[in-house]
Amino acid sequence: MIEPAFILVRPQMGENIGAAARAMLNFGLTRMRVVDPRDGWPNPKAVAMASGAGRILDHAGIFPDLGAAVADCDFVFATTARSRELVKEIVTPERAMAMAREMAAQGKKLGFLFGPERAGLENDDIAHANAIVTVPVNPEFFSLNLAQAVLLLAYEWGRQGSEVPASAMELARTELASREDIQRLAGHFEERLETAGFFFPPTKAAGMKLNLRNMWGRLALTKAEVQTFHGMLRQIAFRLKKQDQADG
Amino acid sequence: MIEPAFILVRPQMGENIGAAARAMLNFGLTRMRVVDPRDGWPNPKAVAMASGAGRILDHAGIFPDLGAAVADCDFVFATTARSRELVKEIVTPERAMAMAREMAAQGKKLGFLFGPERAGLENDDIAHANAIVTVPVNPEFFSLNLAQAVLLLAYEWGRQGSEVPASAMELARTELASREDIQRLAGHFEERLETAGFFFPPTKAAGMKLNLRNMWGRLALTKAEVQTFHGMLRQIAFRLKKQDQADG
């Protein structure tokens, strides 16, 4: 699978080219193309900003015009914020990357166009594209800079290909308590609370105990935390005993 | 539904607070809280950077410590990049916002914690959270600044609640050709191509015509484009005729 090329069209500030490279690399994208950069190439400010993502700039393709930059692409998406009065399909980033992943899996070469900082892509640029990608933002407030637009598209690419589980428990170097540990802890609490006269009135005791057992069962305590609870109970009981003796 | 509060914990640079406000407002989020900002409050640099999103800062809650900032929250997510050796559920932004939307729909109040620029959240901060959100980035390259982390989380919130269709045709002020228009255009082409001896050899003519009709049927041409095609055909035929007469 060939990953999509992110094509920066007439970018102005080197810092933004470097920031775009970093945004891409966060999500494993490394194929950048640059069309007619305002300040020439190579661009020292781009290199300085790219920092650890400098190799993306080293391998970036530099093109005099957009036609040359997209010549080998099978399908091109243009990212724009505004409607352009061109007859073209407009998709969300989510849909665009679903299409991109499907086409890339079939060996197709894809390009994503990003316009210059202020003006964005011109209609002549967009005419090169098969479809338009627009981030669905607040209709009353749009403020995405070049690197942020690149970041969101790269994120969508990464998200849809991610094998990271949606949810996982960070266990560090510890392990969760077994059900037996939990039952023993629940029993210890019940015993101490019984002694303390907590389960009152007796008609409600069974319900109270059930709720407590359910709570212990639900909490994903570690072995260490279970030991801490046992220790806390013992210590409180010990203090109370001493106090009783003192009071008595 | 109460939208989640984005809580910036000990942010350092005013510019980043302003950029975070803009990132949020792109996706309609307006509830910001700021805990112990390094440069005090209000922060003129934050205001300057926030630009059109300044009202988020005007209404931001300022808190001396994180405990106060999350006191009214029912569920708190901490955004971190690294594993923290704390026993806590780790979720993707996608999963976090699915949980958040579900809880918000039930009237729950949610908070998302974002740490200071360099160090990120400390373990004492994370202890306030119910779960950790980590953006699944390239394991070999992580580079998300504060506003970018805010942007990705805000994007996920917006994406999951968006009513924007995944795909739509931008028709500007024109309209698509009817099927009748398309059939007439296909017929016109067939007629001219027939005259020009295009359908050769005769045994393949039917297949060639089918492929052409299929192409016309697939292309989503506008009425104006259909007229342009008719005009092109007529003009070419007219020229050819004149040439024939001249040659003859």
CSV table of C-alpha atoms in Angstrom, one decimal:
chain,number,residue,atom,x,y,z
A,1,MET,CA,0.0,0.0,0.0
A,2,ILE,CA,1.4,3.4,-1.0
A,3,GLU,CA,0.5,6.0,1.5
A,4,PRO,CA,-1.0,9.3,0.2
A,5,ALA,CA,1.2,12.2,-0.8
A,6,PHE,CA,0.4,15.5,1.0
A,7,ILE,CA,1.0,18.2,-1.6
A,8,LEU,CA,1.6,21.7,-0.3
A,9,VAL,CA,0.6,24.2,-3.0
A,10,ARG,CA,2.6,27.4,-3.1
A,11,PRO,CA,3.3,27.4,0.7
A,12,GLN,CA,4.6,30.8,2.0
A,13,MET,CA,6.3,30.3,5.3
A,14,GLY,CA,9.0,27.8,5.8
A,15,GLU,CA,7.9,27.3,9.4
A,16,ASN,CA,4.5,26.0,8.1
A,17,ILE,CA,6.2,23.5,5.8
A,18,GLY,CA,8.2,22.2,8.7
A,19,ALA,CA,5.1,22.1,11.0
A,20,ALA,CA,3.2,20.2,8.3
A,21,ALA,CA,6.0,17.6,8.1
A,22,ARG,CA,5.8,17.1,11.9
A,23,ALA,CA,2.0,16.9,11.8
A,24,MET,CA,2.3,14.2,9.1
A,25,LEU,CA,4.9,12.1,10.8
A,26,ASN,CA,2.8,11.9,14.0
A,27,PHE,CA,0.6,9.6,12.0
A,28,GLY,CA,3.3,7.9,10.0
A,29,LEU,CA,2.8,9.8,6.8
A,30,THR,CA,6.1,10.6,5.1
A,31,ARG,CA,5.3,11.5,1.4
A,32,MET,CA,5.3,15.3,1.0
A,33,ARG,CA,5.3,17.2,-2.2
A,34,VAL,CA,5.8,21.0,-2.5
A,35,VAL,CA,4.7,23.0,-5.4
A,36,ASP,CA,6.4,26.3,-6.1
A,37,PRO,CA,7.3,27.3,-2.6
A,38,ARG,CA,7.5,31.1,-2.2
A,39,ASP,CA,10.9,31.2,-0.5
A,40,GLY,CA,12.6,28.6,-2.7
A,41,TRP,CA,14.0,25.2,-1.8
A,42,PRO,CA,15.6,24.0,0.4
A,43,ASN,CA,14.2,26.2,3.1
A,44,PRO,CA,16.2,26.6,6.3
A,45,LYS,CA,13.2,27.7,8.3
A,46,ALA,CA,11.3,24.6,7.2
A,47,VAL,CA,14.2,22.4,8.2
A,48,ALA,CA,14.5,24.1,11.6
A,49,MET,CA,10.8,23.7,12.4
A,50,ALA,CA,10.6,20.1,11.1
A,51,SER,CA,13.1,19.1,13.7
A,52,GLY,CA,12.8,15.3,14.1
A,53,ALA,CA,10.7,15.1,10.9
A,54,GLY,CA,13.4,16.6,8.8
A,55,ARG,CA,13.8,13.5,6.6
A,56,ILE,CA,10.3,14.2,5.2
A,57,LEU,CA,11.7,17.4,3.8
A,58,ASP,CA,14.8,15.7,2.6
A,59,HIS,CA,12.7,13.3,0.5
A,60,ALA,CA,10.0,15.8,-0.5
A,61,GLY,CA,9.4,16.2,-4.2
A,62,ILE,CA,9.6,19.8,-5.4
A,63,PHE,CA,7.5,20.7,-8.5
A,64,PRO,CA,7.3,23.9,-10.5
A,65,ASP,CA,3.5,23.6,-11.0
A,66,LEU,CA,0.6,21.5,-9.6
A,67,GLY,CA,0.1,19.7,-12.9
A,68,ALA,CA,3.5,18.1,-12.6
A,69,ALA,CA,3.0,17.3,-8.9
A,70,VAL,CA,-0.2,15.3,-9.4
A,71,ALA,CA,0.8,13.7,-12.8
A,72,ASP,CA,1.3,10.3,-11.3
A,73,CYS,CA,-1.7,10.4,-9.0
A,74,ASP,CA,-4.7,8.2,-9.6
A,75,PHE,CA,-7.0,10.2,-7.4
A,76,VAL,CA,-6.6,13.7,-5.9
A,77,PHE,CA,-8.4,15.4,-3.0
A,78,ALA,CA,-8.3,19.1,-2.6
A,79,THR,CA,-8.7,20.5,0.9
A,80,THR,CA,-10.7,23.7,1.1
A,81,ALA,CA,-12.7,25.5,3.7
A,82,ARG,CA,-15.0,27.4,1.4
A,83,SER,CA,-17.4,26.4,-1.3
A,84,ARG,CA,-15.8,27.1,-4.6
A,85,GLU,CA,-18.7,27.0,-7.0
A,86,LEU,CA,-17.1,24.2,-8.9
A,87,VAL,CA,-19.1,21.1,-9.5
A,88,LYS,CA,-17.3,18.5,-7.5
A,89,GLU,CA,-18.0,16.0,-4.8
A,90,ILE,CA,-17.3,17.3,-1.3
A,91,VAL,CA,-16.5,14.8,1.4
A,92,THR,CA,-15.6,14.9,5.1
A,93,PRO,CA,-12.1,14.0,6.2
A,94,GLU,CA,-13.5,10.8,7.6
A,95,ARG,CA,-15.0,9.8,4.2
A,96,ALA,CA,-12.0,11.0,2.3
A,97,MET,CA,-9.7,8.8,4.3
A,98,ALA,CA,-12.0,5.8,4.0
A,99,MET,CA,-11.9,6.3,0.3
A,100,ALA,CA,-8.2,6.8,0.4
A,101,ARG,CA,-7.5,3.6,2.4
A,102,GLU,CA,-9.7,1.6,0.0
A,103,MET,CA,-8.0,2.9,-3.1
A,104,ALA,CA,-4.5,2.7,-1.6
A,105,ALA,CA,-5.2,-0.9,-0.7
A,106,GLN,CA,-5.8,-1.5,-4.4
A,107,GLY,CA,-2.4,0.0,-5.3
A,108,LYS,CA,-3.8,3.4,-6.3
A,109,LYS,CA,-1.7,6.5,-5.8
A,110,LEU,CA,-3.4,9.4,-3.9
A,111,GLY,CA,-2.7,13.0,-3.5
A,112,PHE,CA,-4.1,15.5,-1.0
A,113,LEU,CA,-3.8,19.2,-1.9
A,114,PHE,CA,-3.3,21.9,0.7
A,115,GLY,CA,-3.4,25.6,-0.4
A,116,PRO,CA,-1.2,28.5,0.6
A,117,GLU,CA,-1.6,30.0,4.1
A,118,ARG,CA,-3.9,32.9,3.4
A,119,ALA,CA,-5.8,32.4,0.2
A,120,GLY,CA,-6.1,28.7,0.1
A,121,LEU,CA,-6.3,26.7,-3.1
A,122,GLU,CA,-7.5,28.6,-6.2
A,123,ASN,CA,-10.1,27.2,-8.6
A,124,ASP,CA,-7.4,26.4,-11.1
A,125,ASP,CA,-5.8,24.2,-8.5
A,126,ILE,CA,-9.0,22.5,-7.5
A,127,ALA,CA,-9.7,21.7,-11.1
A,128,HIS,CA,-6.9,19.1,-10.8
A,129,ALA,CA,-8.8,17.3,-8.0
A,130,ASN,CA,-11.3,14.5,-8.2
A,131,ALA,CA,-13.0,15.5,-5.0
A,132,ILE,CA,-13.0,18.2,-2.3
A,133,VAL,CA,-12.4,17.6,1.4
A,134,THR,CA,-13.8,20.0,3.8
A,135,VAL,CA,-13.5,19.7,7.6
A,136,PRO,CA,-17.0,20.3,9.1
A,137,VAL,CA,-16.3,23.2,11.3
A,138,ASN,CA,-18.5,25.6,13.2
A,139,PRO,CA,-20.2,27.6,10.5
A,140,GLU,CA,-19.7,30.7,12.5
A,141,PHE,CA,-16.0,30.3,13.2
A,142,PHE,CA,-13.3,28.8,11.0
A,143,SER,CA,-9.7,29.0,12.0
A,144,LEU,CA,-7.4,26.2,10.8
A,145,ASN,CA,-3.9,27.0,9.7
A,146,LEU,CA,-2.0,25.0,7.2
A,147,ALA,CA,-0.3,22.6,9.7
A,148,GLN,CA,-3.6,22.1,11.5
A,149,ALA,CA,-5.4,21.1,8.3
A,150,VAL,CA,-2.6,18.7,7.6
A,151,LEU,CA,-2.8,17.4,11.2
A,152,LEU,CA,-6.5,16.7,11.0
A,153,LEU,CA,-6.2,14.8,7.7
A,154,ALA,CA,-3.2,12.9,8.9
A,155,TYR,CA,-5.0,12.0,12.1
A,156,GLU,CA,-8.0,10.7,10.1
A,157,TRP,CA,-5.6,8.6,8.0
A,158,GLY,CA,-4.0,7.2,11.2
A,159,ARG,CA,-7.2,6.7,13.1
A,160,GLN,CA,-8.8,4.6,10.4
A,161,GLY,CA,-5.7,2.4,10.1
A,162,SER,CA,-4.9,2.2,13.8
A,163,GLU,CA,-4.6,-1.1,15.6
A,164,VAL,CA,-4.5,0.6,19.0
A,165,PRO,CA,-7.4,-0.7,21.1
A,166,ALA,CA,-10.1,1.9,21.7
A,167,SER,CA,-9.7,1.2,25.4
A,168,ALA,CA,-7.1,-0.6,27.5
A,169,MET,CA,-6.1,-0.7,31.1
A,170,GLU,CA,-2.8,0.8,32.0
A,171,LEU,CA,-1.4,-1.7,34.5
A,172,ALA,CA,2.2,-0.5,34.7
A,173,ARG,CA,4.1,-3.1,36.7
A,174,THR,CA,1.2,-4.2,38.8
A,175,GLU,CA,-1.7,-6.6,38.3
A,176,LEU,CA,-5.3,-6.6,39.0
A,177,ALA,CA,-6.7,-8.4,42.0
A,178,SER,CA,-8.3,-11.7,41.4
A,179,ARG,CA,-12.0,-12.3,42.1
A,180,GLU,CA,-10.9,-14.3,45.2
A,181,ASP,CA,-8.9,-11.3,46.5
A,182,ILE,CA,-11.9,-9.1,46.0
A,183,GLN,CA,-14.3,-11.5,47.7
A,184,ARG,CA,-11.9,-11.7,50.7
A,185,LEU,CA,-11.7,-7.9,50.9
A,186,ALA,CA,-15.5,-7.6,50.7
A,187,GLY,CA,-15.7,-10.2,53.5
A,188,HIS,CA,-13.2,-8.3,55.6
A,189,PHE,CA,-15.1,-5.1,55.3
A,190,GLU,CA,-18.4,-6.8,56.0
A,191,GLU,CA,-17.0,-8.3,59.2
A,192,ARG,CA,-15.6,-5.0,60.5
A,193,LEU,CA,-18.7,-3.1,59.6
A,194,GLU,CA,-20.8,-5.8,61.2
A,195,THR,CA,-18.8,-5.4,64.4
A,196,ALA,CA,-19.2,-1.6,64.1
A,197,GLY,CA,-23.0,-1.9,63.9
A,198,PHE,CA,-23.0,-0.4,60.4
A,199,PHE,CA,-25.7,-2.6,59.0
A,200,PHE,CA,-28.7,-1.0,60.6
A,201,PRO,CA,-31.7,-1.5,60.6
A,202,PRO,CA,-31.4,-5.3,60.3
A,203,THR,CA,-34.1,-5.4,57.6
A,204,LYS,CA,-31.9,-3.4,55.3
A,205,ALA,CA,-28.7,-5.3,56.0
A,206,ALA,CA,-29.0,-7.7,53.1
A,207,GLY,CA,-29.5,-4.9,50.6
A,208,MET,CA,-26.7,-2.9,52.0
A,209,LYS,CA,-24.3,-5.9,51.8
A,210,LEU,CA,-25.4,-6.6,48.2
A,211,ASN,CA,-24.6,-3.0,47.2
A,212,LEU,CA,-21.2,-3.1,48.8
A,213,ARG,CA,-20.3,-6.5,47.2
A,214,ASN,CA,-21.5,-5.1,43.9
A,215,MET,CA,-19.2,-2.0,44.4
A,216,TRP,CA,-16.2,-4.1,45.2
A,217,GLY,CA,-16.9,-6.3,42.2
A,218,ARG,CA,-17.1,-3.4,39.9
A,219,LEU,CA,-14.0,-1.5,41.0
A,220,ALA,CA,-11.0,-2.8,39.1
A,221,LEU,CA,-8.6,-2.8,42.1
A,222,THR,CA,-5.1,-4.0,41.9
A,223,LYS,CA,-3.6,-6.6,44.2
A,224,ALA,CA,-1.6,-3.8,45.9
A,225,GLU,CA,-4.7,-1.7,46.4
A,226,VAL,CA,-6.5,-4.6,48.0
A,227,GLN,CA,-3.7,-5.1,50.4
A,228,THR,CA,-3.8,-1.4,51.2
A,229,PHE,CA,-7.5,-1.6,52.0
A,230,HIS,CA,-6.9,-4.6,54.3
A,231,GLY,CA,-4.2,-2.6,56.0
A,232,MET,CA,-6.4,0.5,56.4
A,233,LEU,CA,-9.2,-1.6,58.0
A,234,ARG,CA,-6.9,-3.3,60.4
A,235,GLN,CA,-5.2,0.0,61.4
A,236,ILE,CA,-8.6,1.7,62.0
A,237,ALA,CA,-9.8,-1.3,64.0
A,238,PHE,CA,-6.6,-1.2,66.0
A,239,ARG,CA,-6.9,2.5,66.8
A,240,LEU,CA,-10.5,2.2,67.7
A,241,LYS,CA,-9.7,-0.7,70.1
A,242,LYS,CA,-7.0,1.4,71.8
A,243,GLN,CA,-9.4,4.4,72.0
A,244,ASP,CA,-12.1,2.1,73.5
A,245,GLN,CA,-9.6,0.9,76.0
A,246,ALA,CA,-8.5,4.4,76.8
A,247,ASP,CA,-12.1,5.7,77.0
A,248,GLY,CA,-13.0,2.6,79.0
B,1,MET,CA,-26.6,18.5,26.8
B,2,ILE,CA,-23.7,20.3,28.6
B,3,GLU,CA,-20.6,20.3,26.4
B,4,PRO,CA,-17.3,19.2,27.9
B,5,ALA,CA,-15.1,21.7,29.7
B,6,PHE,CA,-11.5,21.8,28.3
B,7,ILE,CA,-9.3,22.4,31.3
B,8,LEU,CA,-5.8,23.8,30.7
B,9,VAL,CA,-3.6,22.9,33.6
B,10,ARG,CA,-0.8,25.4,34.4
B,11,PRO,CA,-0.4,26.6,30.8
B,12,GLN,CA,2.7,28.6,30.2
B,13,MET,CA,2.4,30.7,27.1
B,14,GLY,CA,-0.5,33.0,26.5
B,15,GLU,CA,-0.3,32.4,22.8
B,16,ASN,CA,-1.1,28.7,23.4
B,17,ILE,CA,-4.1,29.5,25.5
B,18,GLY,CA,-5.4,31.7,22.7
B,19,ALA,CA,-4.7,29.0,20.1
B,20,ALA,CA,-6.5,26.4,22.2
B,21,ALA,CA,-9.5,28.7,22.4
B,22,ARG,CA,-9.5,29.0,18.6
B,23,ALA,CA,-9.1,25.2,18.2
B,24,MET,CA,-12.1,24.6,20.4
B,25,LEU,CA,-14.4,27.1,18.7
B,26,ASN,CA,-13.7,25.5,15.3
B,27,PHE,CA,-15.8,22.6,16.6
B,28,GLY,CA,-18.3,24.6,18.6
B,29,LEU,CA,-16.7,24.0,22.1
B,30,THR,CA,-16.8,27.1,24.3
B,31,ARG,CA,-16.3,26.0,27.9
B,32,MET,CA,-12.6,26.6,28.9
B,33,ARG,CA,-11.1,26.4,32.3
B,34,VAL,CA,-7.6,27.5,33.2
B,35,VAL,CA,-5.8,26.3,36.3
B,36,ASP,CA,-3.0,28.4,37.7
B,37,PRO,CA,-1.7,30.0,34.5
B,38,ARG,CA,2.0,30.9,34.7
B,39,ASP,CA,1.5,34.5,33.5
B,40,GLY,CA,-1.6,35.3,35.5
B,41,TRP,CA,-5.0,36.3,34.2
B,42,PRO,CA,-6.2,38.0,32.1
B,43,ASN,CA,-3.4,37.4,29.6
B,44,PRO,CA,-3.1,39.9,26.8
B,45,LYS,CA,-1.1,37.5,24.6
B,46,ALA,CA,-3.9,34.9,24.9
B,47,VAL,CA,-6.5,37.5,24.0
B,48,ALA,CA,-4.4,38.6,21.0
B,49,MET,CA,-4.0,35.1,19.7
B,50,ALA,CA,-7.6,34.1,20.4
B,51,SER,CA,-8.8,36.7,17.9
B,52,GLY,CA,-12.4,35.8,17.0
B,53,ALA,CA,-12.5,33.2,19.8
B,54,GLY,CA,-11.9,35.8,22.5
B,55,ARG,CA,-15.3,35.3,24.1
B,56,ILE,CA,-14.1,31.8,25.2
B,57,LEU,CA,-11.4,33.5,27.3
B,58,ASP,CA,-13.9,36.1,28.6
B,59,HIS,CA,-16.0,33.3,29.9
B,60,ALA,CA,-13.2,31.0,31.0
B,61,GLY,CA,-13.2,29.9,34.6
B,62,ILE,CA,-9.9,30.5,36.4
B,63,PHE,CA,-8.9,28.2,39.3
B,64,PRO,CA,-6.0,28.2,41.7
B,65,ASP,CA,-5.7,24.4,41.6
B,66,LEU,CA,-7.0,21.4,39.7
B,67,GLY,CA,-9.1,20.1,42.5
B,68,ALA,CA,-11.3,23.2,42.4
B,69,ALA,CA,-11.4,23.1,38.6
B,70,VAL,CA,-12.8,19.6,38.4
B,71,ALA,CA,-15.0,19.8,41.6
B,72,ASP,CA,-18.3,19.9,39.7
B,73,CYS,CA,-17.3,17.3,37.0
B,74,ASP,CA,-18.9,13.9,36.9
B,75,PHE,CA,-16.2,12.4,34.8
B,76,VAL,CA,-12.7,13.6,33.9
B,77,PHE,CA,-10.4,12.6,31.1
B,78,ALA,CA,-6.7,13.4,31.3
B,79,THR,CA,-4.9,13.8,28.0
B,80,THR,CA,-1.3,12.4,28.1
B,81,ALA,CA,1.2,11.2,25.6
B,82,ARG,CA,3.2,8.8,27.7
B,83,SER,CA,2.3,5.9,29.9
B,84,ARG,CA,2.3,7.1,33.5
B,85,GLU,CA,2.4,3.9,35.5
B,86,LEU,CA,-0.9,4.8,37.1
B,87,VAL,CA,-3.6,2.2,37.0
B,88,LYS,CA,-6.2,3.8,34.8
B,89,GLU,CA,-8.2,3.1,31.7
B,90,ILE,CA,-6.6,4.5,28.6
B,91,VAL,CA,-8.8,5.3,25.7
B,92,THR,CA,-8.4,6.7,22.2
B,93,PRO,CA,-9.8,10.2,21.4
B,94,GLU,CA,-12.5,8.4,19.4
B,95,ARG,CA,-13.6,6.2,22.3
B,96,ALA,CA,-13.3,9.2,24.8
B,97,MET,CA,-15.6,11.3,22.8
B,98,ALA,CA,-18.1,8.5,22.3
B,99,MET,CA,-18.2,8.1,26.1
B,100,ALA,CA,-18.3,11.8,26.5
B,101,ARG,CA,-21.3,12.2,24.1
B,102,GLU,CA,-23.1,9.4,25.8
B,103,MET,CA,-22.5,10.9,29.3
B,104,ALA,CA,-23.3,14.4,28.2
B,105,ALA,CA,-26.6,13.3,26.8
B,106,GLN,CA,-27.4,11.9,30.2
B,107,GLY,CA,-26.7,15.4,31.7
B,108,LYS,CA,-23.3,14.5,33.1
B,109,LYS,CA,-20.6,17.2,33.4
B,110,LEU,CA,-17.3,16.3,31.7
B,111,GLY,CA,-13.8,17.7,31.9
B,112,PHE,CA,-10.8,17.1,29.7
B,113,LEU,CA,-7.4,17.9,31.2
B,114,PHE,CA,-4.5,19.3,29.1
B,115,GLY,CA,-1.1,19.6,30.7
B,116,PRO,CA,1.5,22.4,30.5
B,117,GLU,CA,3.4,22.8,27.3
B,118,ARG,CA,6.6,21.0,28.1
B,119,ALA,CA,6.1,18.6,30.9
B,120,GLY,CA,2.5,17.6,30.4
B,121,LEU,CA,0.3,16.5,33.2
B,122,GLU,CA,1.9,15.3,36.4
B,123,ASN,CA,0.8,12.2,38.2
B,124,ASP,CA,-0.9,14.3,40.9
B,125,ASP,CA,-3.0,15.8,38.1
B,126,ILE,CA,-3.9,12.5,36.5
B,127,ALA,CA,-5.0,11.1,39.9
B,128,HIS,CA,-8.0,13.5,39.5
B,129,ALA,CA,-9.1,11.8,36.3
B,130,ASN,CA,-11.3,8.8,35.7
B,131,ALA,CA,-9.6,7.8,32.5
B,132,ILE,CA,-6.6,8.8,30.3
B,133,VAL,CA,-6.9,9.8,26.6
B,134,THR,CA,-3.9,9.1,24.4
B,135,VAL,CA,-3.8,10.0,20.7
B,136,PRO,CA,-2.4,6.9,19.0
B,137,VAL,CA,0.6,8.4,17.2
B,138,ASN,CA,3.6,7.0,15.5
B,139,PRO,CA,5.5,5.2,18.2
B,140,GLU,CA,8.7,6.6,16.8
B,141,PHE,CA,7.6,10.3,16.5
B,142,PHE,CA,5.4,12.3,18.8
B,143,SER,CA,5.0,16.0,18.4
B,144,LEU,CA,1.7,17.5,19.3
B,145,ASN,CA,1.7,20.9,20.9
B,146,LEU,CA,-1.0,22.1,23.4
B,147,ALA,CA,-3.3,23.7,20.8
B,148,GLN,CA,-2.9,20.6,18.5
B,149,ALA,CA,-3.9,18.2,21.2
B,150,VAL,CA,-6.9,20.5,22.0
B,151,LEU,CA,-7.7,20.6,18.2
B,152,LEU,CA,-7.7,16.8,17.8
B,153,LEU,CA,-10.0,16.3,20.8
B,154,ALA,CA,-12.3,19.1,19.7
B,155,TYR,CA,-12.4,17.6,16.2
B,156,GLU,CA,-13.4,14.2,17.6
B,157,TRP,CA,-16.2,15.8,19.6
B,158,GLY,CA,-17.4,17.6,16.5
B,159,ARG,CA,-17.0,14.7,14.2
B,160,GLN,CA,-19.1,12.4,16.3
B,161,GLY,CA,-21.9,14.9,16.6
B,162,SER,CA,-21.7,16.2,13.1
B,163,GLU,CA,-24.7,16.3,10.9
B,164,VAL,CA,-22.7,17.2,7.8
B,165,PRO,CA,-23.2,14.4,5.2
B,166,ALA,CA,-20.1,12.3,4.6
B,167,SER,CA,-20.4,13.2,0.9
B,168,ALA,CA,-22.3,15.8,-1.1
B,169,MET,CA,-22.1,17.2,-4.5
B,170,GLU,CA,-21.3,20.9,-4.7
B,171,LEU,CA,-23.6,22.2,-7.3
B,172,ALA,CA,-23.0,25.9,-6.9
B,173,ARG,CA,-25.6,27.7,-9.0
B,174,THR,CA,-25.9,25.0,-11.6
B,175,GLU,CA,-27.8,21.7,-11.8
B,176,LEU,CA,-27.0,18.2,-13.0
B,177,ALA,CA,-28.2,17.0,-16.4
B,178,SER,CA,-31.2,14.8,-16.4
B,179,ARG,CA,-31.0,11.3,-17.6
B,180,GLU,CA,-32.8,12.4,-20.8
B,181,ASP,CA,-30.1,15.1,-21.4
B,182,ILE,CA,-27.5,12.4,-21.0
B,183,GLN,CA,-29.2,10.0,-23.4
B,184,ARG,CA,-29.5,12.7,-26.0
B,185,LEU,CA,-25.8,13.6,-25.6
B,186,ALA,CA,-24.8,9.9,-25.9
B,187,GLY,CA,-27.0,9.7,-29.0
B,188,HIS,CA,-25.4,12.8,-30.5
B,189,PHE,CA,-21.9,11.4,-30.0
B,190,GLU,CA,-22.9,8.0,-31.4
B,191,GLU,CA,-24.3,9.6,-34.5
B,192,ARG,CA,-21.2,11.7,-35.2
B,193,LEU,CA,-18.8,8.9,-34.4
B,194,GLU,CA,-20.8,6.5,-36.6
B,195,THR,CA,-20.5,9.0,-39.5
B,196,ALA,CA,-16.7,9.3,-38.8
B,197,GLY,CA,-16.3,5.5,-39.0
B,198,PHE,CA,-15.3,5.3,-35.4
B,199,PHE,CA,-17.1,2.0,-34.6
B,200,PHE,CA,-14.8,-0.4,-36.3
B,201,PRO,CA,-14.7,-3.4,-36.8
B,202,PRO,CA,-18.5,-3.8,-36.9
B,203,THR,CA,-18.4,-6.9,-34.7
B,204,LYS,CA,-17.1,-4.7,-31.8
B,205,ALA,CA,-19.5,-1.8,-32.4
B,206,ALA,CA,-22.1,-2.9,-30.0
B,207,GLY,CA,-19.6,-3.3,-27.1
B,208,MET,CA,-17.9,0.0,-27.9
B,209,LYS,CA,-21.3,1.8,-27.8
B,210,LEU,CA,-22.2,0.1,-24.5
B,211,ASN,CA,-19.0,1.3,-22.9
B,212,LEU,CA,-19.6,4.8,-24.1
B,213,ARG,CA,-23.2,4.9,-22.9
B,214,ASN,CA,-22.0,3.5,-19.6
B,215,MET,CA,-19.4,6.3,-19.3
B,216,TRP,CA,-21.9,9.0,-20.1
B,217,GLY,CA,-24.3,7.5,-17.5
B,218,ARG,CA,-21.6,7.4,-14.9
B,219,LEU,CA,-20.2,10.9,-15.3
B,220,ALA,CA,-22.3,13.4,-13.2
B,221,LEU,CA,-22.4,16.1,-15.9
B,222,THR,CA,-24.2,19.4,-15.4
B,223,LYS,CA,-26.7,20.7,-17.9
B,224,ALA,CA,-24.2,23.4,-18.9
B,225,GLU,CA,-21.5,20.8,-19.5
B,226,VAL,CA,-23.8,18.7,-21.6
B,227,GLN,CA,-24.5,21.8,-23.7
B,228,THR,CA,-20.8,22.4,-24.0
B,229,PHE,CA,-20.3,18.9,-25.3
B,230,HIS,CA,-23.0,19.3,-27.9
B,231,GLY,CA,-21.4,22.6,-29.0
B,232,MET,CA,-18.0,21.0,-29.3
B,233,LEU,CA,-19.3,18.1,-31.4
B,234,ARG,CA,-21.2,20.5,-33.7
B,235,GLN,CA,-18.2,22.7,-34.1
B,236,ILE,CA,-15.8,19.9,-34.9
B,237,ALA,CA,-18.2,18.5,-37.4
B,238,PHE,CA,-18.6,21.9,-39.0
B,239,ARG,CA,-14.9,22.4,-39.3
B,240,LEU,CA,-14.4,18.9,-40.7
B,241,LYS,CA,-17.1,19.6,-43.3
B,242,LYS,CA,-15.4,22.8,-44.4
B,243,GLN,CA,-12.1,21.1,-44.6
B,244,ASP,CA,-13.6,18.3,-46.6
B,245,GLN,CA,-15.0,20.8,-49.0
B,246,ALA,CA,-11.7,22.6,-49.2
B,247,ASP,CA,-9.8,19.4,-49.7
B,248,GLY,CA,-12.4,18.3,-52.3
